[in-house]
Short mmCIF file of C-alpha atoms in Angstrom, two decimals:
data_model
loop_
_atom_site.label_atom_id
_atom_site.label_comp_id
_atom_site.label_asym_id
_atom_site.label_seq_id
_atom_site.Cartn_x
_atom_site.Cartn_y
_atom_site.Cartn_z
CA MET C 400 110.67 191.80 147.93
CA GLY C 401 113.56 194.18 147.59
CA GLU C 402 116.25 194.48 144.96
CA LEU C 403 117.13 190.79 144.75
CA GLY C 404 113.47 189.78 144.30
CA GLY C 405 113.30 192.18 141.30
CA PHE C 406 116.34 190.49 139.70
CA LEU C 407 114.64 187.04 139.97
CA ARG C 408 111.56 188.25 138.07
CA ILE C 409 113.59 189.60 135.06
CA GLU C 410 112.67 187.57 132.01
CA ARG C 411 115.07 186.64 129.20
CA VAL C 412 115.16 189.11 126.27
CA GLY C 413 117.19 187.82 123.36
CA PHE C 414 118.59 189.44 120.26
CA ASP C 415 116.35 191.99 118.54
CA LYS C 416 115.62 190.22 115.30
CA ARG C 417 114.69 192.10 112.15
CA ASP C 418 111.30 191.28 110.52
CA PRO C 419 111.83 188.06 108.61
CA THR C 420 109.81 189.31 105.67
CA GLN C 421 112.14 192.28 105.30
CA ARG C 422 115.57 190.73 106.04
CA VAL C 423 115.04 187.93 103.53
CA GLY C 424 115.40 190.62 100.90
CA ASP C 425 118.99 191.52 101.83
CA TYR C 426 122.22 190.11 103.19
CA ASP C 427 122.51 192.47 106.14
CA GLN C 428 122.90 191.13 109.68
CA TYR C 429 119.48 189.72 110.66
CA PHE C 430 119.60 190.87 114.28
CA ARG C 431 120.50 193.80 116.50
CA LEU C 432 121.64 194.04 120.11
CA GLN C 433 119.30 195.17 122.82
CA PRO C 434 119.93 198.68 124.24
CA GLU C 435 122.40 199.04 127.04
CA SER C 436 119.73 199.37 129.78
CA GLU C 437 118.27 196.04 128.76
CA LEU C 438 121.64 194.33 128.56
CA LYS C 439 122.42 195.42 132.13
CA ARG C 440 119.13 193.88 133.20
CA GLN C 441 119.98 190.66 131.44
CA GLY C 442 123.31 190.61 133.14
CA ALA C 443 121.49 190.77 136.46
CA ARG C 444 119.82 187.43 135.60
CA CYS C 445 123.15 185.64 136.24
CA MET C 446 122.62 184.07 139.59
CA ASP C 447 126.18 183.97 141.07
CA CYS C 448 125.95 180.21 141.04
CA GLY C 449 128.00 178.16 143.47
CA ILE C 450 129.13 176.06 140.51
CA PRO C 451 128.61 177.93 137.26
CA PHE C 452 127.98 175.12 134.72
CA CYS C 453 128.28 177.67 131.89
CA HIS C 454 132.09 177.34 132.43
CA GLU C 455 131.81 173.63 131.75
CA GLY C 456 129.60 174.12 128.76
CA CYS C 457 132.06 176.54 127.11
CA PRO C 458 135.11 174.87 125.47
CA LEU C 459 137.00 178.15 126.05
CA GLY C 460 136.14 178.23 129.72
CA ASN C 461 134.87 181.85 129.31
CA LEU C 462 134.51 183.69 132.63
CA ILE C 463 130.86 184.26 131.98
CA PRO C 464 129.51 185.21 135.49
CA ASP C 465 132.37 187.60 135.83
CA TRP C 466 131.63 189.65 132.72
CA ASN C 467 127.85 189.35 133.21
CA ASP C 468 128.35 191.07 136.56
CA LEU C 469 130.66 193.68 135.10
CA VAL C 470 128.12 194.62 132.47
CA PHE C 471 125.42 194.93 135.14
CA ARG C 472 127.74 197.23 137.13
CA ASP C 473 128.47 199.31 133.98
CA ARG C 474 132.19 198.33 133.94
CA TRP C 475 132.36 197.60 130.20
CA GLN C 476 136.12 198.14 129.78
CA ASP C 477 136.76 195.71 132.56
CA ALA C 478 134.42 193.27 130.84
CA ILE C 479 136.34 193.20 127.63
CA VAL C 480 139.58 192.48 129.52
CA GLN C 481 137.84 189.45 131.13
CA LEU C 482 136.39 188.40 127.83
CA HIS C 483 139.65 188.64 125.83
CA ALA C 484 141.48 186.80 128.59
CA THR C 485 139.94 183.51 127.35
CA ASN C 486 138.57 184.26 123.92
CA ASN C 487 140.56 185.95 121.06
CA PHE C 488 137.48 186.59 118.95
CA PRO C 489 134.28 187.14 120.90
CA GLU C 490 132.83 188.98 117.79
CA PHE C 491 132.81 185.62 116.06
CA THR C 492 131.51 183.43 118.86
CA GLY C 493 128.96 186.09 119.82
CA ARG C 494 127.42 185.75 116.38
CA ILE C 495 127.72 182.12 115.22
CA CYS C 496 128.44 180.00 118.25
CA PRO C 497 125.43 177.78 119.13
CA ALA C 498 126.07 178.78 122.69
CA PRO C 499 126.53 175.51 124.63
CA CYS C 500 127.14 177.78 127.65
CA GLU C 501 123.48 178.83 127.58
CA SER C 502 122.31 175.18 127.49
CA ALA C 503 124.45 174.64 130.60
CA CYS C 504 123.19 177.72 132.42
CA VAL C 505 121.69 176.75 135.78
CA LEU C 506 118.67 178.86 135.02
CA ALA C 507 117.97 176.59 132.04
CA VAL C 508 117.10 173.77 134.45
CA ASN C 509 113.61 175.11 134.76
CA SER C 510 113.54 178.54 132.99
CA ASP C 511 115.15 180.45 130.14
CA PRO C 512 118.95 180.71 130.35
CA VAL C 513 120.84 183.96 130.58
CA THR C 514 121.37 185.56 127.14
CA ILE C 515 125.09 184.94 127.46
CA GLU C 516 125.94 185.13 123.76
CA GLN C 517 124.23 188.52 123.37
CA ILE C 518 126.08 189.99 126.35
CA GLU C 519 129.32 188.65 125.02
CA LEU C 520 128.77 190.28 121.64
CA SER C 521 127.63 193.51 123.29
CA ILE C 522 130.91 193.75 125.27
CA VAL C 523 133.15 193.36 122.24
CA GLU C 524 131.11 195.64 119.98
CA ARG C 525 131.14 198.29 122.74
CA ALA C 526 134.90 197.89 123.02
CA TYR C 527 135.39 198.46 119.34
CA GLU C 528 133.14 201.51 119.41
CA GLU C 529 135.03 202.96 122.40
CA GLY C 530 138.44 202.33 120.81
CA TRP C 531 139.49 199.89 123.55
CA ILE C 532 140.54 197.26 121.05
CA VAL C 533 143.77 198.36 119.44
CA PRO C 534 146.83 196.59 118.08
CA GLU C 535 149.20 195.44 120.81
CA PRO C 536 152.35 194.12 119.08
CA PRO C 537 154.82 192.23 121.22
CA ASP C 538 157.63 194.32 122.82
CA ARG C 539 160.26 191.76 121.94
CA ARG C 540 160.73 189.17 119.19
CA THR C 541 162.23 185.66 119.59
CA GLY C 542 163.59 185.38 116.09
CA LYS C 543 161.60 182.10 115.61
CA THR C 544 159.13 181.74 112.77
CA VAL C 545 155.90 179.72 112.49
CA GLY C 546 153.89 178.91 109.47
CA VAL C 547 150.23 178.37 110.02
CA VAL C 548 148.24 176.70 107.19
CA GLY C 549 144.61 177.75 107.20
CA SER C 550 143.00 181.03 108.43
CA GLY C 551 139.87 179.65 110.04
CA PRO C 552 139.12 180.33 113.72
CA ALA C 553 141.75 177.74 114.79
CA GLY C 554 144.45 179.12 112.54
CA LEU C 555 143.72 182.67 113.49
CA ALA C 556 143.75 181.87 117.23
CA VAL C 557 147.08 179.94 117.12
CA ALA C 558 148.60 182.78 115.01
CA ALA C 559 147.36 185.46 117.46
CA GLU C 560 148.72 183.67 120.48
CA LEU C 561 152.11 182.74 118.98
CA ASN C 562 152.53 186.38 117.77
CA LYS C 563 151.81 187.63 121.29
CA SER C 564 154.64 185.32 122.42
CA GLY C 565 157.04 187.22 120.11
CA HIS C 566 157.39 184.67 117.33
CA PHE C 567 157.11 185.71 113.68
CA VAL C 568 153.92 184.16 112.40
CA THR C 569 152.84 183.74 108.70
CA VAL C 570 149.34 182.50 107.86
CA TYR C 571 148.86 180.76 104.58
CA GLU C 572 145.38 180.72 103.07
CA ARG C 573 144.47 179.16 99.73
CA ASP C 574 141.33 181.25 99.29
CA GLU C 575 141.21 184.97 98.52
CA GLY C 576 140.51 186.11 102.08
CA PRO C 577 140.79 185.04 105.75
CA GLY C 578 138.29 183.27 107.85
CA GLY C 579 137.82 179.77 106.36
CA LEU C 580 134.26 178.60 106.57
CA MET C 581 133.41 181.66 108.62
CA ARG C 582 133.92 183.66 105.44
CA PHE C 583 132.83 181.26 102.81
CA GLY C 584 130.39 178.95 104.62
CA VAL C 585 128.48 181.30 106.93
CA PRO C 586 126.11 183.83 105.33
CA ASP C 587 126.72 187.49 105.74
CA ALA C 588 123.24 187.74 107.39
CA LYS C 589 124.79 185.87 110.35
CA LEU C 590 128.41 187.05 110.18
CA PRO C 591 129.20 190.17 108.13
CA LYS C 592 132.64 189.71 106.60
CA SER C 593 133.59 193.20 107.73
CA VAL C 594 133.69 191.71 111.25
CA ILE C 595 136.40 189.25 110.19
CA ASP C 596 138.29 191.95 108.29
CA ARG C 597 138.21 194.23 111.30
CA ARG C 598 139.93 191.64 113.51
CA VAL C 599 142.38 190.61 110.88
CA ALA C 600 143.45 194.17 110.46
CA ILE C 601 144.29 194.19 114.23
CA LEU C 602 146.34 190.96 113.81
CA LYS C 603 148.20 192.42 110.89
CA ALA C 604 149.04 195.60 112.80
CA GLU C 605 150.37 193.37 115.56
CA GLY C 606 152.75 191.68 113.14
CA VAL C 607 150.91 188.61 111.78
CA ARG C 608 151.57 188.11 108.09
CA PHE C 609 148.88 186.77 105.70
CA GLU C 610 149.47 185.22 102.34
CA TYR C 611 146.26 184.59 100.37
CA GLY C 612 145.83 182.51 97.27
CA VAL C 613 148.62 180.11 98.41
CA ASP C 614 147.72 176.42 98.29
CA VAL C 615 150.25 174.79 100.49
CA GLY C 616 150.95 171.42 98.94
CA SER C 617 150.65 172.86 95.46
CA ASP C 618 151.91 176.39 95.17
CA VAL C 619 154.28 175.74 97.98
CA THR C 620 155.43 172.26 98.91
CA ALA C 621 155.42 170.91 102.42
CA ASP C 622 159.21 170.68 102.43
CA GLU C 623 159.55 174.25 101.36
CA LEU C 624 157.25 175.33 104.12
CA ARG C 625 159.23 173.43 106.69
CA ASP C 626 162.41 174.99 105.37
CA ARG C 627 160.97 178.45 105.79
CA HIS C 628 159.79 178.09 109.44
CA ASP C 629 160.93 176.67 112.72
CA ALA C 630 157.43 175.20 113.28
CA VAL C 631 154.41 174.51 111.07
CA VAL C 632 150.80 174.26 112.29
CA VAL C 633 148.17 172.53 110.27
CA ALA C 634 144.86 174.19 110.77
CA ILE C 635 143.17 173.40 107.49
CA GLY C 636 139.80 172.37 108.91
CA SER C 637 137.73 169.36 107.98
CA ARG C 638 136.74 170.00 104.39
CA VAL C 639 135.91 166.57 102.79
CA PRO C 640 132.07 166.51 102.71
CA ARG C 641 130.10 163.49 103.75
CA ASP C 642 128.11 162.20 100.81
CA VAL C 643 125.12 160.03 100.17
CA THR C 644 125.17 156.91 97.99
CA SER C 645 121.48 156.70 97.16
CA PRO C 646 120.52 155.64 93.60
CA GLY C 647 120.51 158.57 91.25
CA ARG C 648 123.26 160.45 93.07
CA GLU C 649 125.10 160.89 89.72
CA LEU C 650 122.40 163.17 88.37
CA SER C 651 123.42 166.82 87.86
CA GLY C 652 121.91 169.34 90.23
CA ILE C 653 123.04 167.48 93.33
CA HIS C 654 125.84 169.18 95.26
CA PRO C 655 127.62 169.31 98.58
CA ALA C 656 126.13 172.21 100.58
CA MET C 657 129.44 173.94 101.02
CA ASP C 658 129.94 174.25 97.25
CA TYR C 659 126.68 176.25 97.13
CA LEU C 660 127.51 178.38 100.19
CA TYR C 661 130.98 179.26 98.85
CA GLN C 662 129.43 180.54 95.59
CA ARG C 663 126.72 182.56 97.45
CA ASN C 664 129.18 184.17 99.84
CA ARG C 665 131.43 185.00 96.88
CA TRP C 666 128.41 186.45 95.12
CA VAL C 667 127.77 188.79 98.05
CA ALA C 668 131.48 189.71 98.20
CA ARG C 669 131.52 190.57 94.51
CA HIS C 670 128.44 192.76 94.77
CA GLU C 671 130.03 194.56 97.72
CA GLY C 672 133.27 195.18 95.87
CA ARG C 673 135.28 192.75 97.92
CA PRO C 674 137.86 190.26 96.44
CA SER C 675 135.97 187.28 95.05
CA ARG C 676 136.47 184.32 92.67
CA ASP C 677 133.95 183.59 89.99
CA PRO C 678 132.72 180.02 89.59
CA GLU C 679 133.98 178.12 86.57
CA PRO C 680 131.67 178.46 83.53
CA GLY C 681 128.97 175.85 83.72
CA GLU C 682 129.64 175.21 87.43
CA GLU C 683 127.25 177.83 88.72
CA ILE C 684 124.83 176.65 91.48
CA ILE C 685 121.61 178.63 91.38
CA ALA C 686 118.57 178.36 93.59
CA ALA C 687 116.47 181.10 91.96
CA GLY C 688 113.19 179.73 90.57
CA LYS C 689 113.93 176.22 91.65
CA ASN C 690 112.51 173.65 94.08
CA VAL C 691 115.34 173.28 96.55
CA VAL C 692 115.71 170.28 98.80
CA VAL C 693 118.40 170.26 101.56
CA ILE C 694 119.40 166.97 103.13
CA GLY C 695 120.46 167.54 106.69
CA GLY C 696 118.99 169.81 109.38
CA GLY C 697 121.95 171.30 111.10
CA ASP C 698 123.39 174.84 110.81
CA THR C 699 124.81 174.31 107.36
CA GLY C 700 121.44 173.06 106.08
CA MET C 701 119.68 176.09 107.58
CA ASP C 702 122.23 178.40 105.98
CA CYS C 703 121.41 176.84 102.65
CA ILE C 704 117.70 177.45 103.19
CA SER C 705 118.44 181.06 104.12
CA ASN C 706 120.45 181.67 100.94
CA ALA C 707 117.91 179.83 98.76
CA ASN C 708 115.11 182.07 100.07
CA ARG C 709 117.16 185.17 99.46
CA GLU C 710 117.86 184.01 95.92
CA GLY C 711 114.10 183.60 95.27
CA ALA C 712 113.72 179.79 95.26
CA THR C 713 110.26 178.44 94.29
CA SER C 714 110.33 176.17 97.34
CA ALA C 715 112.91 175.36 99.98
CA ARG C 716 112.65 172.18 102.11
CA ILE C 717 114.87 170.55 104.73
CA LEU C 718 114.68 166.83 105.17
CA ASP C 719 116.01 165.86 108.62
CA VAL C 720 116.36 162.34 109.97
CA TYR C 721 116.06 163.68 113.52
CA GLN C 722 112.80 163.10 115.28
CA GLU C 723 110.45 165.99 115.94
CA LEU C 724 111.04 167.81 119.20
CA GLN C 725 108.40 167.83 121.87
CA PRO C 726 106.56 171.18 121.86
CA GLY C 727 108.27 173.67 124.16
CA GLY C 728 110.40 171.09 125.73
CA ARG C 729 114.05 169.96 125.83
CA ASP C 730 115.01 166.89 123.70
CA GLU C 731 115.10 163.90 126.13
CA ARG C 732 118.31 162.79 124.31
CA THR C 733 120.15 165.90 125.40
CA PRO C 734 119.12 166.63 129.00
CA TRP C 735 120.56 169.66 130.88
CA PRO C 736 123.36 170.67 130.71
CA LEU C 737 123.98 169.14 127.25
CA PRO C 738 123.43 171.38 124.24
CA PRO C 739 120.47 170.37 122.01
CA LYS C 740 121.17 168.96 118.54
CA ARG C 741 118.08 170.69 117.14
CA THR C 742 115.89 173.69 118.13
CA GLU C 743 112.21 174.26 117.63
CA THR C 744 112.89 176.92 115.01
CA THR C 745 115.85 178.83 113.41
CA TYR C 746 116.54 182.14 111.89
CA ALA C 747 116.32 180.50 108.40
CA LEU C 748 112.93 178.80 109.03
CA GLU C 749 111.51 182.04 110.36
CA GLU C 750 112.31 183.48 106.93
CA GLY C 751 110.46 180.75 105.03
CA GLY C 752 110.90 177.15 104.04
CA GLU C 753 109.79 173.92 105.55
CA ARG C 754 111.52 171.23 107.78
CA ARG C 755 110.30 167.71 107.64
CA TRP C 756 111.34 165.67 110.75
CA GLY C 757 112.21 161.98 110.68
CA THR C 758 112.72 161.92 106.97
CA GLU C 759 115.34 160.02 104.90
CA VAL C 760 116.11 160.34 101.17
CA TYR C 761 116.54 156.94 99.62
CA ALA C 762 116.74 157.81 95.88
CA PHE C 763 116.85 160.52 93.27
CA SER C 764 115.26 160.57 89.81
CA GLY C 765 115.44 162.98 86.92
CA GLU C 766 115.22 163.62 83.22
CA ASP C 767 118.04 164.17 80.62
CA GLY C 768 120.62 163.62 83.33
CA LYS C 769 119.22 166.34 85.66
CA VAL C 770 117.56 165.73 89.02
CA THR C 771 113.88 166.44 89.15
CA HIS C 772 112.67 164.57 92.24
CA VAL C 773 113.85 163.16 95.50
CA HIS C 774 112.26 160.04 97.00
CA ALA C 775 111.90 160.13 100.75
CA ARG C 776 110.44 158.00 103.55
CA LYS C 777 109.72 158.37 107.24
CA VAL C 778 112.22 156.99 109.72
CA VAL C 779 112.41 156.59 113.48
CA GLY C 780 115.35 156.28 115.73
CA SER C 781 117.45 158.10 118.34
CA SER C 782 120.15 159.10 115.85
CA SER C 783 121.28 158.60 112.28
CA ARG C 784 123.03 155.38 113.38
CA ASP C 785 119.88 153.46 114.39
CA LEU C 786 117.26 154.48 111.88
CA LYS C 787 114.30 152.23 111.09
CA VAL C 788 112.09 152.72 108.15
CA VAL C 789 108.40 153.28 108.65
CA GLU C 790 106.75 150.90 106.19
CA GLY C 791 104.44 152.43 103.63
CA SER C 792 105.74 155.97 104.30
CA GLU C 793 107.44 156.63 100.99
CA TYR C 794 106.66 159.81 99.02
CA THR C 795 108.17 161.95 96.29
CA LEU C 796 109.07 165.70 96.21
CA PRO C 797 109.97 167.90 93.25
CA ALA C 798 113.61 168.92 93.37
CA ASP C 799 115.56 170.92 90.79
CA LEU C 800 118.48 171.53 93.25
CA VAL C 801 119.54 169.16 96.01
CA LEU C 802 122.13 170.23 98.63
CA ILE C 803 123.78 167.69 100.88
CA ALA C 804 124.42 169.08 104.29
CA ILE C 805 125.26 166.11 106.47
CA GLY C 806 128.66 167.11 107.66
CA PHE C 807 132.35 166.39 106.85
CA THR C 808 134.50 163.27 107.11
CA HIS C 809 138.05 164.58 107.65
CA PRO C 810 140.59 167.12 106.37
CA GLU C 811 141.81 166.87 102.78
CA HIS C 812 144.74 164.48 102.51
CA GLU C 813 145.98 165.28 99.05
CA GLY C 814 148.67 167.87 99.03
CA LEU C 815 149.86 169.19 102.40
CA VAL C 816 148.88 166.35 104.74
CA ASP C 817 150.24 163.61 102.45
CA GLN C 818 153.42 165.54 101.73
CA LEU C 819 154.10 166.19 105.35
CA GLY C 820 153.82 162.43 106.07
CA VAL C 821 151.82 162.98 109.28
CA ASP C 822 149.97 160.06 110.77
CA LYS C 823 146.23 159.96 110.56
CA ASP C 824 143.72 158.57 113.06
CA PRO C 825 141.13 155.95 112.14
CA ARG C 826 138.67 158.68 111.07
CA GLY C 827 141.28 160.31 108.74
CA ASN C 828 142.06 163.26 110.96
CA VAL C 829 145.64 164.39 111.53
CA LYS C 830 146.84 162.34 114.45
CA THR C 831 148.63 164.09 117.28
CA MET C 832 151.05 162.06 119.54
CA LYS C 833 151.36 164.16 122.65
CA THR C 834 148.92 167.03 122.83
CA TYR C 835 149.09 168.91 119.53
CA ARG C 836 152.39 167.47 118.29
CA THR C 837 152.24 165.17 115.16
CA ASN C 838 154.70 162.35 114.50
CA VAL C 839 156.77 164.73 112.38
CA ASP C 840 159.12 166.90 114.27
CA GLY C 841 158.15 170.58 114.27
CA VAL C 842 154.71 169.91 112.84
CA TYR C 843 151.60 170.45 114.81
CA ALA C 844 147.78 170.27 114.20
CA CYS C 845 144.78 171.87 115.73
CA GLY C 846 141.10 172.56 115.18
CA ASP C 847 138.86 170.45 112.95
CA ALA C 848 141.96 168.99 111.13
CA ARG C 849 142.87 167.27 114.35
CA ILE C 850 139.50 166.51 116.06
CA GLY C 851 137.04 166.52 113.14
CA GLN C 852 134.27 168.99 112.51
CA SER C 853 133.21 170.95 115.56
CA LEU C 854 132.20 174.43 116.70
CA VAL C 855 133.82 177.82 116.20
CA VAL C 856 134.35 178.09 119.91
CA THR C 857 136.10 174.70 120.01
CA ALA C 858 138.36 175.73 117.09
CA ILE C 859 139.45 178.90 118.96
CA ALA C 860 140.19 176.78 122.11
CA GLU C 861 142.23 174.35 119.99
CA GLY C 862 144.27 177.19 118.47
CA ARG C 863 144.94 178.74 121.92
CA LYS C 864 146.03 175.40 123.46
CA CYS C 865 148.16 174.42 120.48
CA ALA C 866 150.02 177.78 120.66
CA ARG C 867 151.09 177.07 124.15
CA ILE C 868 152.69 173.77 123.07
CA VAL C 869 154.41 175.31 120.04
CA ASN C 870 155.71 178.21 122.17
CA ARG C 871 157.09 175.81 124.70
CA ASP C 872 158.84 173.71 122.07
CA LEU C 873 160.35 176.82 120.48
CA GLY C 874 162.00 177.58 123.78
CA GLY C 875 159.35 179.91 125.18
CA SER C 876 159.11 183.63 124.98
CA PRO C 877 160.80 186.51 126.82
CA MET C 878 157.29 187.78 127.52
CA ASP C 879 156.10 184.55 129.25
CA ALA C 880 156.93 185.88 132.72
CA ASP C 881 155.18 189.19 131.95
CA ARG C 882 152.11 187.41 130.70
CA GLU C 883 151.99 185.13 133.74
CA LYS C 884 151.62 188.23 135.93
CA LEU C 885 148.67 189.28 133.79
CA ALA C 886 146.94 185.85 134.06
CA ILE C 887 143.30 185.71 135.02
CA GLY C 888 143.09 185.90 138.81
CA ALA C 889 146.13 188.18 139.25
CA TRP C 890 145.34 190.96 141.61
CA ASP C 891 144.57 194.21 139.80
CA GLY C 892 144.94 196.29 142.96
CA GLU C 893 141.30 196.52 143.79
CA ILE C 894 140.35 194.73 147.05
CA ASP C 895 137.39 192.46 146.37
CA HIS C 896 137.88 189.91 149.23
CA THR C 897 137.28 186.97 146.94
CA LEU C 898 139.02 183.66 147.70
CA ARG C 899 141.11 184.06 144.52
CA HIS C 900 142.19 187.57 145.51
CA GLU C 901 143.08 186.57 149.02
CA ALA C 902 145.15 183.68 147.80
CA ASP C 903 146.97 185.94 145.30
CA VAL C 904 147.79 188.48 148.00
CA ALA C 905 148.94 185.75 150.37
CA GLY C 906 151.15 184.33 147.62
CA ASN C 907 150.70 180.75 148.72
CA VAL C 908 148.54 179.56 145.77
CA ARG C 909 149.53 180.32 142.19
CA MET C 910 146.85 181.43 139.81
CA GLY C 911 146.01 178.67 137.38
CA ASP C 912 146.61 175.82 139.88
CA ASP C 913 144.01 172.97 139.83
CA PHE C 914 142.40 174.57 142.86
CA PHE C 915 141.05 177.31 140.68
CA SER C 916 140.88 175.63 137.28
CA GLY C 917 138.50 172.83 138.28
CA PRO C 918 138.62 169.05 138.02
CA GLY C 919 139.80 169.20 134.40
CA GLY C 920 143.00 170.94 135.37
CA PRO C 921 144.54 173.97 133.75
CA ILE C 922 144.53 174.27 129.99
#
C-alpha cells in the first residue's frame, strides 16, 4: 500500500509505565517516554486533518499537528520553538494535563487518538537535554513593575510573559516554594518537583524575582503591595475546599483532600532535603495502617489513593457518584470531541485500591470522637446535581481516615481579596470587568481565582492572556514590535508553499488575523 498505508496501520503506543507493584514503593515518576524511533512513528499517526479539532480541545491553542510533523521529520529544535510559541511550560502540561486535545483528536472518533501529550513532553525534555532551553532575558526594560500574587501555573505564566515584555516582575508566594498545587497537591510520582525548580531557575535567570513565605494580606498588606508596583495580578488559585454536610462530619479523621496531599508532598520534600514545613503537632494526617475512604473520583481523589497506597494503608477506596462507564466505550454524556469526566482506570487504581461507582456517602459514625465508618448508598443520575437514591442500597464501610476530594468553591477572600476591595462574581471568584481587569484600577486577576477550579493548561492560557492586557495598560513594551515579527506564522526563510507562508510573503494578510486564528478570533 506504500508509505501512507503503513502510517495508517500504526497503532497508538502510550507512555512506558513502570510496573505498578514496584513503583508503589517509591515516589519516582511512574512512567517513562518511549524511545525516539517510536515517538517519530507516533508523530506519523497525526493525519494532517483539514480541521484539526485538537486545536479546539486545547485551551492554549497548541500547534499540535505542526510539532507532531516536526518530530516525525526529526526536526526537534524546530518543534520546541513551535511548542514554546503557545505554551510556556510544556513540561508541566506534558505530565499532568488530562489532555483534552487527545479527546478531540479526529482519530478518536473511531480509534485511539494520537499520543499528543507524550510527544509534547518528549519535545521539551529533548530540548532541555540538548541545551536548547536557556535563559533569554529581555534586551530592554520598561521601568514598570508588576506584583504577581501566587506562583501556580497562572502566576508563573503571567510573570514569564510580562518579564519578556521588559517589565520588572516579582512573584509573591506564601508557601516555601513555587508551583502552587503543582508542588503541594500533585504527587512527585506524577510531577517531580525538580521539574518545577528547573523552569523557575530559568525564569529567575531571565529576571523574575520570587519571594517565598510571604502571605500577601498578612505579611504584606494589599495597600503596601499596590504602592510597590504599577500593577498587581491576583493569581492565588481556588483554594477553599468544597465540603460535605452529612451527619458525623464533625468527627476527627475527616479532612479535605488537599490538607493530606500538602502534608505528603512536604514529607517527600523533607526526605529529599528540599525546603519543607512540618505539620503542627497533633495535626498530622497519616494513612499508614488505616482504612482510607476517599470521597470524589477525580484527579485529586486518585492522587490521595496513590499516596495512601505508598504510605501502606490497610485499604484504600474511592466512592464516586458518577455512574460506571460502559466497558471499552466513551461516556455518552461526553461524546467526541468533549473530554471524558472519568476513565476506565487510572495510574492510582493500577497500583491498588478500589473505586465504587454510583456511590454517595450520607453519614459518618465513630467512637470517642474519631471516625470509624462511612455510611454509603447507591445513586443514579447523569451528574451530582440530579442524583436519585436507590432504595435499600445502604451499606457501611470501615474508615479510619476520610478524605474529601470533591473540588473547590472559590479563592480565599480573607486577606488579599477583601483588602483589595475587588468585586466577586456570584460563585465567589474575583470578578473581572473587561477581560482580566478588576473593578480596582491597576489590579488584575487570572487563573482559578478568576474562573474557578480548572486545568493546568487553562491556567497557563489565563496567565498568557492576562499578561497581554497588563502589558497594554502599562503602555506596552519596546520589544512588542520585535515580538510581532516572531509571531507564529511569520516566515522563517524556508519556502514551504503553505497558505500562511504565501500570505506572509505577499504581505496582504497579517499573521494573527481572524483568517488564521479561527472563528474564536485571536487571543
